[in-house]
Amino acid sequence: MTIINQLKNAISLIEQGQLDAAEEKLQALTKQHPTHILTRLYLAQVAIAKGEGEIYLDELKSIVEHYPHIANSHFVLAQQYRQKGKLVDASDAFYNALMAKWSSENHDIYHEPTEEDKSNPSYNSGEALDLMWDVLATFHKAGVYAFPTAGTLLGLERTGKLLPNDKDIDIGIDWLQMPKAIKVIEANGWTEASRSYDLMNPRCFKHISGIVIDLCGFGTEDKSGQAISGLWMKEVPFHWNRITYFPSIQLEVRSSPKGPIYYLKEPEPFLESLYGKEWKEEDPWFDTIICAKNMPVFSPLARCYAYSRLYAHWGRNRTKKCLPILEVLVVKQPNDSFLSKLLSYFQRRLEKASSNSNNAKNTKVLALGYFDLFHIGHMNYLQYAKRQGSHLTVGISPDEFSIITKGYQPILTQSERSHFIDSLDFVDHVVSVKARMDDTDNAVKWIKSLQVDLVVCGGNWRDSPRWNKLESCLNTVGINVIYSPETAGISSSELKRRVIQQMH
């Protein structure tokens, strides 16, 4: 297995939360490849996730100094700074990660956005609702002033249920009762999740089902009488924290499926302070941590969250998640030309994606090939073709064409290949190719008879004499031709070579 594949396996373990297993794999890789920078970076990231990242601080500084073009080196260093409460240094390093990522990309290439997904596979909204009532009733019985807050309250007030795409349960707690609340919830089988992400507020606890509760502490500001909450870290200047303000909190007792609970007496002003007057309108891309309306000071910790989340969404090509964060950043930092440039870039990406989507709604697409010994390159090609329109026809080249053009026939018969392609749920129609593509006049006549709008050709045929001529002729009859991205390192010929190699 190549070092890249081994590194991917380790990263997968990190994403699954299997930190010890990931660390073991990365340490083994480091012994084999002691100068491999990415391996060292991911080792440091695992240590940070375990709360032990300080041992890598000097090494991370050295990597950033010698390899400033590696965006992830800045990002991992920023994570370590944040964990140790060096929030100004951390926000600067997260910002540098964004700039390095920008410098390393070709912005003339259009990146199709990935599917935007806010869901958490461990979060079942029905089960979470039942757990929420149970916990709130338990707190009430114990004399803890606890109430639904943030996204949990938003769902209850909108629909009487929890938001289907939420990721956790949010419960407000009297800050002075936080120690008591923690004892109560731990006594009921909940365990602290990931050291509460190095925060003293909120405190995060995980159920055996995988569902997480955030216990969000609320205090009262002496001067204004407003309620105060947010994301707070220990041993940092308080004004460095992400601080949010709410109307004065008054609770009342309500009934629930699990017994009496505390609930906000006036939930609407509370929600309006956090989400704005449009709180009743669904906005799946609203990031509460960054976009909260009641965060008057954009503090170092708030910047850390904004830059780090933007970096993560950018890396996953989630344009719709990047935009609201950038819009807030540009408002908060209007003189920052880099952030303004980044916002314009993502706006263009979204416009391009929207334009492509509209153009594709009524487009009939044709893809062509032998599809012998079907492999991942074929799948990528056909899925790319399907994304270009609303209807995909796939033309299967017959055995006799292969004998004429290649000197041999495919391993699988035309019937076998056709049945396989027809079984793909995203393929709408399968036909037999009636003319070779080097027979330009007959090929154009046959393609036109299919009444398609677009032909998607394999990227390996780009700028070939055959397709240059055919493309020109198809354009004259109103049929466009585009070329799919190539999947490197795989082909039917390569698969056949592997089989022969195995046999010997």
Coordinates of C-alpha atoms in Angstrom, one line a residue:
M1 CA 0.0 0.0 0.0
T2 CA 1.3 3.4 -1.0
I3 CA 2.1 6.1 1.7
I4 CA -0.9 8.1 0.3
N5 CA -3.3 5.3 0.8
Q6 CA -1.9 4.6 4.3
L7 CA -2.3 8.3 5.2
K8 CA -5.9 8.2 3.9
N9 CA -6.6 5.3 6.2
A10 CA -5.2 7.1 9.1
I11 CA -7.2 10.3 8.3
S12 CA -10.4 8.1 8.1
L13 CA -9.7 6.8 11.6
I14 CA -9.3 10.4 12.9
E15 CA -12.6 11.4 11.3
Q16 CA -14.2 8.3 13.1
G17 CA -12.8 9.4 16.4
Q18 CA -10.5 6.4 16.6
L19 CA -7.5 8.5 17.8
D20 CA -5.4 5.8 19.3
A21 CA -5.6 3.6 16.2
A22 CA -4.8 6.6 14.0
E23 CA -1.9 7.6 16.1
E24 CA -0.5 4.0 15.9
K25 CA -0.7 4.0 12.1
L26 CA 0.8 7.5 11.8
Q27 CA 3.7 6.6 14.1
A28 CA 4.5 3.5 12.0
L29 CA 4.4 5.7 8.9
T30 CA 6.7 8.2 10.5
K31 CA 9.3 5.5 11.1
Q32 CA 9.2 4.4 7.5
H33 CA 9.1 8.0 6.1
P34 CA 10.6 10.3 8.8
T35 CA 10.7 13.4 6.5
H36 CA 7.1 13.1 5.3
I37 CA 5.6 16.4 6.4
L38 CA 1.9 15.5 6.2
T39 CA 2.4 12.5 8.4
R40 CA 3.9 14.7 11.1
L41 CA 1.1 17.2 10.7
Y42 CA -1.6 14.6 11.2
L43 CA 0.3 13.1 14.2
A44 CA 0.2 16.6 15.7
Q45 CA -3.5 16.9 15.0
V46 CA -4.2 13.6 16.8
A47 CA -2.2 14.8 19.8
I48 CA -4.2 18.1 19.8
A49 CA -7.5 16.2 19.7
K50 CA -6.3 14.2 22.7
G51 CA -5.2 17.4 24.6
E52 CA -1.5 16.6 24.2
G53 CA -0.5 18.8 21.3
E54 CA 2.0 21.0 23.2
I55 CA 4.8 18.5 22.5
Y56 CA 4.5 19.3 18.8
L57 CA 4.4 23.1 19.1
D58 CA 8.1 23.8 18.2
E59 CA 7.9 21.3 15.4
L60 CA 4.8 22.9 14.0
K61 CA 6.4 26.3 14.1
S62 CA 9.4 24.9 12.2
I63 CA 7.2 23.3 9.5
V64 CA 5.3 26.6 9.0
E65 CA 8.6 28.5 8.7
H66 CA 10.1 26.1 6.2
Y67 CA 6.9 25.2 4.3
P68 CA 4.6 28.2 4.4
H69 CA 2.8 27.1 1.2
I70 CA 1.3 24.1 3.0
A71 CA -2.0 25.5 4.2
N72 CA -2.6 22.6 6.6
S73 CA 0.6 23.4 8.5
H74 CA -0.8 26.8 9.5
F75 CA -4.2 25.2 10.3
V76 CA -2.7 22.6 12.7
L77 CA -0.5 25.2 14.4
A78 CA -3.6 27.4 14.9
Q79 CA -5.4 24.5 16.5
Q80 CA -2.6 24.1 19.0
Y81 CA -2.5 27.8 19.8
R82 CA -6.3 27.8 20.3
Q83 CA -6.1 24.8 22.7
K84 CA -3.6 26.6 24.8
G85 CA -5.6 29.8 24.9
K86 CA -3.3 31.8 22.6
L87 CA -6.3 33.1 20.7
V88 CA -4.8 36.0 18.9
D89 CA -2.0 33.8 17.6
A90 CA -4.5 31.2 16.8
S91 CA -6.8 33.5 14.8
D92 CA -3.7 34.8 12.8
A93 CA -2.6 31.3 12.0
F94 CA -6.1 30.2 10.9
Y95 CA -6.2 33.3 8.7
N96 CA -2.7 32.4 7.2
A97 CA -4.1 28.9 6.4
L98 CA -6.9 30.6 4.3
M99 CA -4.3 32.7 2.5
A100 CA -2.0 29.7 1.8
K101 CA -5.0 27.7 0.5
W102 CA -5.9 30.6 -1.8
S103 CA -2.4 30.9 -3.1
S104 CA -2.2 27.1 -3.8
E105 CA -5.3 26.9 -5.9
N106 CA -6.0 27.7 -9.5
H107 CA -9.1 30.0 -9.4
D108 CA -9.8 29.8 -13.1
I109 CA -10.9 26.2 -12.7
Y110 CA -14.5 25.7 -11.8
H111 CA -15.1 23.4 -8.8
E112 CA -18.6 21.9 -8.8
P113 CA -19.9 22.2 -5.2
T114 CA -20.4 19.0 -3.3
E115 CA -23.7 18.0 -1.8
E116 CA -24.3 20.2 1.2
D117 CA -25.1 18.1 4.2
K118 CA -25.8 19.4 7.7
S119 CA -26.9 16.1 9.1
N120 CA -25.2 14.1 11.9
P121 CA -25.6 10.3 11.5
S122 CA -25.7 9.9 15.3
Y123 CA -28.6 12.4 15.6
N124 CA -32.1 10.9 15.4
S125 CA -34.5 13.9 16.0
G126 CA -37.2 11.7 17.4
E127 CA -34.9 9.9 19.8
A128 CA -33.2 13.3 20.7
L129 CA -36.6 14.9 21.5
D130 CA -37.4 12.0 23.9
L131 CA -34.0 12.4 25.6
M132 CA -34.4 16.1 25.8
W133 CA -37.8 15.8 27.7
D134 CA -36.2 13.2 30.0
V135 CA -33.2 15.4 30.8
L136 CA -35.2 18.5 31.3
A137 CA -37.6 16.7 33.7
T138 CA -34.7 15.2 35.6
F139 CA -33.2 18.7 36.0
H140 CA -36.5 20.1 37.2
K141 CA -36.8 17.4 39.8
A142 CA -33.2 18.1 40.9
G143 CA -34.0 21.9 41.2
V144 CA -31.7 22.8 38.3
Y145 CA -33.0 25.8 36.2
A146 CA -32.6 24.2 32.8
F147 CA -34.5 25.2 29.6
P148 CA -34.3 24.5 25.8
T149 CA -32.1 27.1 24.0
A150 CA -30.6 27.9 20.6
G151 CA -31.4 25.5 17.8
T152 CA -33.4 23.2 20.1
L153 CA -35.7 26.0 21.1
L154 CA -35.8 27.2 17.5
G155 CA -37.2 23.8 16.4
L156 CA -39.7 23.6 19.3
E157 CA -41.1 27.1 18.6
R158 CA -41.2 26.6 14.8
T159 CA -42.8 23.1 14.6
G160 CA -43.1 21.7 18.1
K161 CA -40.2 19.3 17.2
L162 CA -36.5 19.4 17.0
L163 CA -34.8 20.5 13.7
P164 CA -34.4 17.4 11.6
N165 CA -30.8 18.3 10.5
D166 CA -29.5 19.5 13.9
K167 CA -26.5 17.9 15.4
D168 CA -27.1 18.1 19.2
I169 CA -29.5 19.2 21.9
D170 CA -29.0 22.7 23.4
I171 CA -30.0 23.2 27.0
G172 CA -29.6 26.5 28.9
I173 CA -28.4 26.3 32.5
D174 CA -28.1 28.9 35.3
W175 CA -24.3 29.4 35.2
L176 CA -24.1 29.2 39.0
Q177 CA -25.8 25.8 38.8
M178 CA -23.4 24.3 36.2
P179 CA -21.5 22.1 38.7
K180 CA -24.8 20.7 40.0
A181 CA -26.1 20.2 36.5
I182 CA -23.0 18.2 35.5
K183 CA -23.4 15.9 38.5
V184 CA -27.0 15.3 37.6
I185 CA -26.4 14.5 34.0
E186 CA -23.4 12.3 34.7
A187 CA -25.5 10.4 37.3
N188 CA -27.9 9.6 34.4
G189 CA -25.2 7.9 32.3
W190 CA -24.0 10.8 30.1
T191 CA -20.2 11.3 29.7
E192 CA -18.3 14.4 28.8
A193 CA -17.6 14.6 25.0
S194 CA -14.1 15.4 23.8
R195 CA -13.2 17.4 27.0
S196 CA -16.1 19.8 25.9
Y197 CA -13.8 20.9 23.1
D198 CA -11.5 22.7 25.6
L199 CA -14.4 25.0 26.6
M200 CA -15.7 25.7 30.1
N201 CA -19.0 26.9 28.5
P202 CA -20.8 25.1 27.1
R203 CA -20.1 21.7 28.6
C204 CA -20.8 18.9 26.2
F205 CA -22.1 15.4 27.2
K206 CA -22.7 12.3 25.1
H207 CA -25.4 9.7 25.4
I208 CA -24.8 6.0 24.7
S209 CA -26.8 6.5 21.5
G210 CA -24.2 9.0 20.2
I211 CA -26.5 12.1 20.8
V212 CA -24.8 15.1 22.4
I213 CA -26.2 17.7 24.8
D214 CA -24.6 21.1 25.1
L215 CA -25.2 22.6 28.6
C216 CA -25.0 26.3 27.9
G217 CA -24.4 28.4 31.0
F218 CA -26.2 31.8 31.3
G219 CA -25.3 34.5 33.7
T220 CA -26.6 38.1 34.2
E221 CA -24.5 41.2 33.3
D222 CA -24.6 43.6 36.3
K223 CA -24.8 46.9 34.3
S224 CA -27.4 46.0 31.7
G225 CA -29.3 43.2 33.4
Q226 CA -29.1 41.3 30.2
A227 CA -28.4 37.5 30.1
I228 CA -25.0 36.6 28.9
S229 CA -23.7 33.4 27.4
G230 CA -21.4 32.2 24.6
L231 CA -18.3 30.1 24.1
W232 CA -15.9 30.6 27.0
M233 CA -12.4 29.2 27.6
K234 CA -10.5 29.0 30.9
E235 CA -7.5 31.2 31.7
V236 CA -8.0 33.7 28.8
P237 CA -9.1 37.4 29.1
F238 CA -12.8 37.2 29.3
H239 CA -13.3 39.7 26.4
W240 CA -11.4 37.3 24.1
N241 CA -14.2 34.8 24.4
R242 CA -17.2 34.6 22.0
I243 CA -19.8 36.4 24.1
T244 CA -23.5 36.7 23.3
Y245 CA -26.3 38.8 25.0
F246 CA -30.0 37.9 25.5
P247 CA -33.0 39.5 27.0
S248 CA -33.4 38.9 30.7
I249 CA -34.4 35.3 31.3
Q250 CA -37.6 34.4 33.1
L251 CA -38.7 30.8 33.3
E252 CA -42.0 29.1 33.9
V253 CA -43.0 25.5 34.6
R254 CA -44.6 23.6 31.8
S255 CA -45.8 20.0 31.4
S256 CA -43.9 17.6 29.1
P257 CA -44.2 13.9 28.1
K258 CA -41.7 13.2 31.0
G259 CA -43.2 15.5 33.6
P260 CA -42.8 19.1 34.7
I261 CA -39.9 21.1 33.0
Y262 CA -38.7 24.7 33.0
Y263 CA -39.2 26.7 29.8
L264 CA -38.7 30.3 28.7
K265 CA -41.7 32.5 29.6
E266 CA -41.1 34.6 26.5
P267 CA -39.2 32.5 23.9
E268 CA -39.8 34.8 20.9
P269 CA -37.6 37.8 22.0
F270 CA -34.9 35.3 23.0
L271 CA -34.9 33.7 19.5
E272 CA -35.1 37.1 17.8
S273 CA -32.0 38.3 19.6
L274 CA -30.1 35.3 18.4
Y275 CA -31.4 34.7 14.9
G276 CA -33.0 38.1 13.9
K277 CA -36.6 38.9 13.1
E278 CA -36.6 36.2 10.4
W279 CA -36.1 33.4 13.0
K280 CA -39.3 31.7 11.8
E281 CA -38.0 31.3 8.3
E282 CA -35.9 28.2 7.6
D283 CA -32.3 29.0 6.8
P284 CA -30.2 25.7 6.6
W285 CA -26.9 27.6 6.1
F286 CA -27.2 29.9 9.1
D287 CA -24.1 29.1 11.3
T288 CA -25.1 30.1 14.8
I289 CA -21.6 30.2 16.1
I290 CA -20.5 32.8 13.5
C291 CA -23.8 34.5 12.4
A292 CA -25.4 35.1 15.8
K293 CA -27.1 38.5 15.8
N294 CA -26.4 39.1 19.5
M295 CA -22.6 39.0 19.3
P296 CA -21.6 42.6 19.4
V297 CA -17.8 42.1 19.6
F298 CA -16.0 39.9 17.1
S299 CA -13.5 38.6 19.5
P300 CA -10.3 36.5 18.9
L301 CA -12.2 33.3 19.7
A302 CA -15.0 34.2 17.4
R303 CA -12.5 34.9 14.6
C304 CA -10.9 31.5 15.3
Y305 CA -14.2 29.7 14.8
A306 CA -15.0 31.8 11.7
Y307 CA -11.7 31.2 10.0
S308 CA -11.4 27.5 11.0
R309 CA -15.0 26.7 9.8
L310 CA -14.5 28.5 6.6
Y311 CA -11.2 26.6 6.0
A312 CA -12.9 23.3 6.7
H313 CA -16.0 24.0 4.4
W314 CA -13.7 25.3 1.7
G315 CA -11.7 22.1 1.8
R316 CA -14.9 20.1 1.4
N317 CA -16.1 22.3 -1.5
R318 CA -19.2 23.4 0.5
T319 CA -19.9 26.8 -1.2
K320 CA -23.3 27.4 0.5
K321 CA -21.7 27.0 4.0
C322 CA -18.8 29.2 3.1
L323 CA -20.9 32.2 2.0
P324 CA -22.7 33.1 5.2
I325 CA -19.5 33.0 7.1
L326 CA -17.7 35.2 4.6
E327 CA -20.6 37.6 4.6
V328 CA -20.3 38.1 8.3
L329 CA -16.5 38.3 8.1
V330 CA -16.7 41.1 5.5
V331 CA -19.2 43.1 7.6
K332 CA -17.0 42.6 10.7
Q333 CA -13.8 43.4 8.9
P334 CA -14.7 45.7 6.0
N335 CA -11.2 46.8 5.3
D336 CA -9.8 43.3 4.8
S337 CA -9.3 43.1 1.0
F338 CA -8.5 39.4 1.1
L339 CA -11.8 38.4 2.7
S340 CA -13.7 40.6 0.2
K341 CA -11.9 38.9 -2.6
L342 CA -12.7 35.5 -1.2
L343 CA -16.4 36.4 -0.8
S344 CA -16.6 37.5 -4.5
Y345 CA -14.9 34.3 -5.5
F346 CA -17.5 32.1 -3.7
Q347 CA -20.4 34.2 -5.0
R348 CA -19.2 33.5 -8.5
R349 CA -18.9 29.8 -7.7
L350 CA -22.5 29.8 -6.5
E351 CA -23.7 31.7 -9.6
K352 CA -21.9 29.3 -11.8
A353 CA -23.4 26.3 -10.0
S354 CA -26.9 27.8 -10.2
S355 CA -26.4 28.5 -13.9
N356 CA -25.2 25.0 -14.6
S357 CA -28.2 23.6 -12.7
N358 CA -30.7 25.7 -14.6
N359 CA -29.1 24.7 -17.9
A360 CA -29.1 21.1 -17.0
K361 CA -32.8 20.9 -16.1
N362 CA -34.1 20.0 -19.5
T363 CA -30.9 18.8 -21.2
K364 CA -30.7 15.4 -22.8
V365 CA -27.2 13.9 -22.6
L366 CA -25.4 11.2 -24.5
A367 CA -22.4 9.2 -23.2
L368 CA -20.5 6.7 -25.3
G369 CA -18.2 3.8 -24.8
Y370 CA -17.5 0.1 -24.7
F371 CA -17.6 -0.1 -20.9
D372 CA -15.7 -3.4 -21.0
L373 CA -14.6 -4.7 -17.5
F374 CA -16.5 -1.8 -15.8
H375 CA -14.3 0.2 -13.4
I376 CA -14.3 3.4 -11.4
G377 CA -13.2 5.5 -14.4
H378 CA -16.4 4.4 -16.2
M379 CA -18.5 5.2 -13.1
N380 CA -17.0 8.7 -12.7
Y381 CA -17.5 9.4 -16.4
L382 CA -21.2 8.3 -16.4
Q383 CA -22.0 10.1 -13.2
Y384 CA -20.4 13.3 -14.5
A385 CA -22.4 12.9 -17.7
K386 CA -25.7 12.5 -15.7
R387 CA -25.0 15.7 -13.7
Q388 CA -25.0 17.7 -16.9
G389 CA -28.6 17.1 -17.7
S390 CA -32.0 15.7 -16.8
H391 CA -31.9 12.5 -19.0
L392 CA -28.9 10.3 -19.7
T393 CA -28.7 8.0 -22.7
V394 CA -25.7 5.7 -22.9
G395 CA -24.5 4.4 -26.3
I396 CA -22.8 1.0 -26.1
S397 CA -20.3 0.3 -28.9
P398 CA -20.8 -3.1 -30.5
D399 CA -18.2 -5.9 -30.6
E400 CA -17.6 -5.4 -34.3
F401 CA -16.5 -1.8 -33.9
S402 CA -13.8 -3.0 -31.5
I403 CA -12.5 -5.6 -33.9
I404 CA -12.3 -2.9 -36.7
T405 CA -10.7 -0.1 -34.6
K406 CA -8.7 -2.1 -32.0
G407 CA -8.1 -5.4 -33.7
Y408 CA -9.8 -7.5 -30.9
Q409 CA -13.2 -7.8 -29.4
P410 CA -14.2 -6.9 -25.8
I411 CA -14.0 -9.4 -23.0
L412 CA -17.7 -9.0 -22.3
T413 CA -20.2 -9.2 -25.1
Q414 CA -22.3 -6.2 -26.1
S415 CA -25.4 -7.8 -24.5
E416 CA -23.5 -8.3 -21.2
R417 CA -22.2 -4.7 -21.2
S418 CA -25.6 -3.3 -22.1
H419 CA -27.3 -5.1 -19.3
F420 CA -24.7 -3.9 -16.8
I421 CA -25.0 -0.3 -17.8
D422 CA -28.8 -0.5 -17.9
S423 CA -28.8 -1.7 -14.2
L424 CA -27.3 1.6 -13.1
D425 CA -30.2 3.6 -11.5
F426 CA -29.0 7.0 -12.8
V427 CA -28.9 5.8 -16.5
D428 CA -32.2 6.5 -18.2
H429 CA -31.8 4.7 -21.6
V430 CA -29.3 2.4 -23.2
V431 CA -28.8 2.1 -27.0
S432 CA -26.5 0.4 -29.4
V433 CA -24.1 2.7 -31.2
K434 CA -25.0 2.6 -34.9
A435 CA -22.0 4.4 -36.4
R436 CA -18.3 4.7 -35.6
M437 CA -17.2 8.1 -34.4
D438 CA -14.5 8.2 -37.1
D439 CA -17.3 7.9 -39.7
T440 CA -18.2 11.6 -39.1
D441 CA -21.3 12.0 -41.4
N442 CA -23.0 8.8 -40.2
A443 CA -22.1 9.5 -36.6
V444 CA -23.6 13.0 -36.7
K445 CA -26.8 11.6 -38.4
W446 CA -27.1 8.8 -35.8
I447 CA -26.5 11.1 -32.8
K448 CA -29.0 13.7 -34.2
S449 CA -31.6 10.9 -34.4
L450 CA -31.4 10.4 -30.6
Q451 CA -32.6 14.0 -30.1
V452 CA -30.0 14.8 -27.5
D453 CA -28.7 18.3 -26.6
L454 CA -25.3 17.4 -25.3
V455 CA -22.6 14.7 -25.9
V456 CA -20.2 14.1 -23.0
C457 CA -17.0 12.6 -24.3
G458 CA -14.2 11.0 -22.3
G459 CA -11.5 13.4 -21.4
N460 CA -8.8 11.3 -23.2
W461 CA -10.4 12.2 -26.5
R462 CA -10.0 16.0 -26.0
D463 CA -8.2 17.7 -29.0
S464 CA -8.1 14.4 -30.9
P465 CA -8.5 14.8 -34.7
R466 CA -11.6 12.5 -34.7
W467 CA -13.5 14.5 -32.0
N468 CA -12.3 17.9 -33.2
K469 CA -14.0 17.2 -36.5
L470 CA -17.1 15.5 -35.0
E471 CA -17.5 18.3 -32.4
S472 CA -17.5 20.9 -35.2
C473 CA -20.1 19.1 -37.2
L474 CA -22.3 18.4 -34.1
N475 CA -22.2 22.1 -33.2
T476 CA -23.7 23.0 -36.6
V477 CA -26.8 20.9 -35.9
G478 CA -27.2 22.4 -32.3
I479 CA -25.6 19.6 -30.3
N480 CA -22.8 20.6 -27.9
V481 CA -19.8 18.5 -26.9
I482 CA -18.0 18.6 -23.6
Y483 CA -15.2 16.4 -22.1
S484 CA -15.4 14.8 -18.7
P485 CA -12.5 14.9 -16.2
E486 CA -10.2 11.8 -16.5
T487 CA -9.8 9.3 -13.7
A488 CA -6.0 8.8 -13.5
G489 CA -4.4 5.3 -13.2
I490 CA -7.3 3.2 -14.4
S491 CA -8.5 1.8 -17.7
S492 CA -9.9 -1.5 -19.1
S493 CA -6.4 -2.1 -20.6
E494 CA -4.9 -1.7 -17.2
L495 CA -7.3 -4.1 -15.7
K496 CA -6.5 -6.7 -18.3
R497 CA -2.8 -6.2 -17.7
R498 CA -3.4 -6.8 -14.0
V499 CA -5.3 -10.0 -14.7
I500 CA -2.5 -11.3 -16.9
Q501 CA 0.1 -10.4 -14.3
Q502 CA -1.8 -12.3 -11.6
M503 CA -2.1 -15.4 -13.8
H504 CA 1.7 -15.4 -14.2

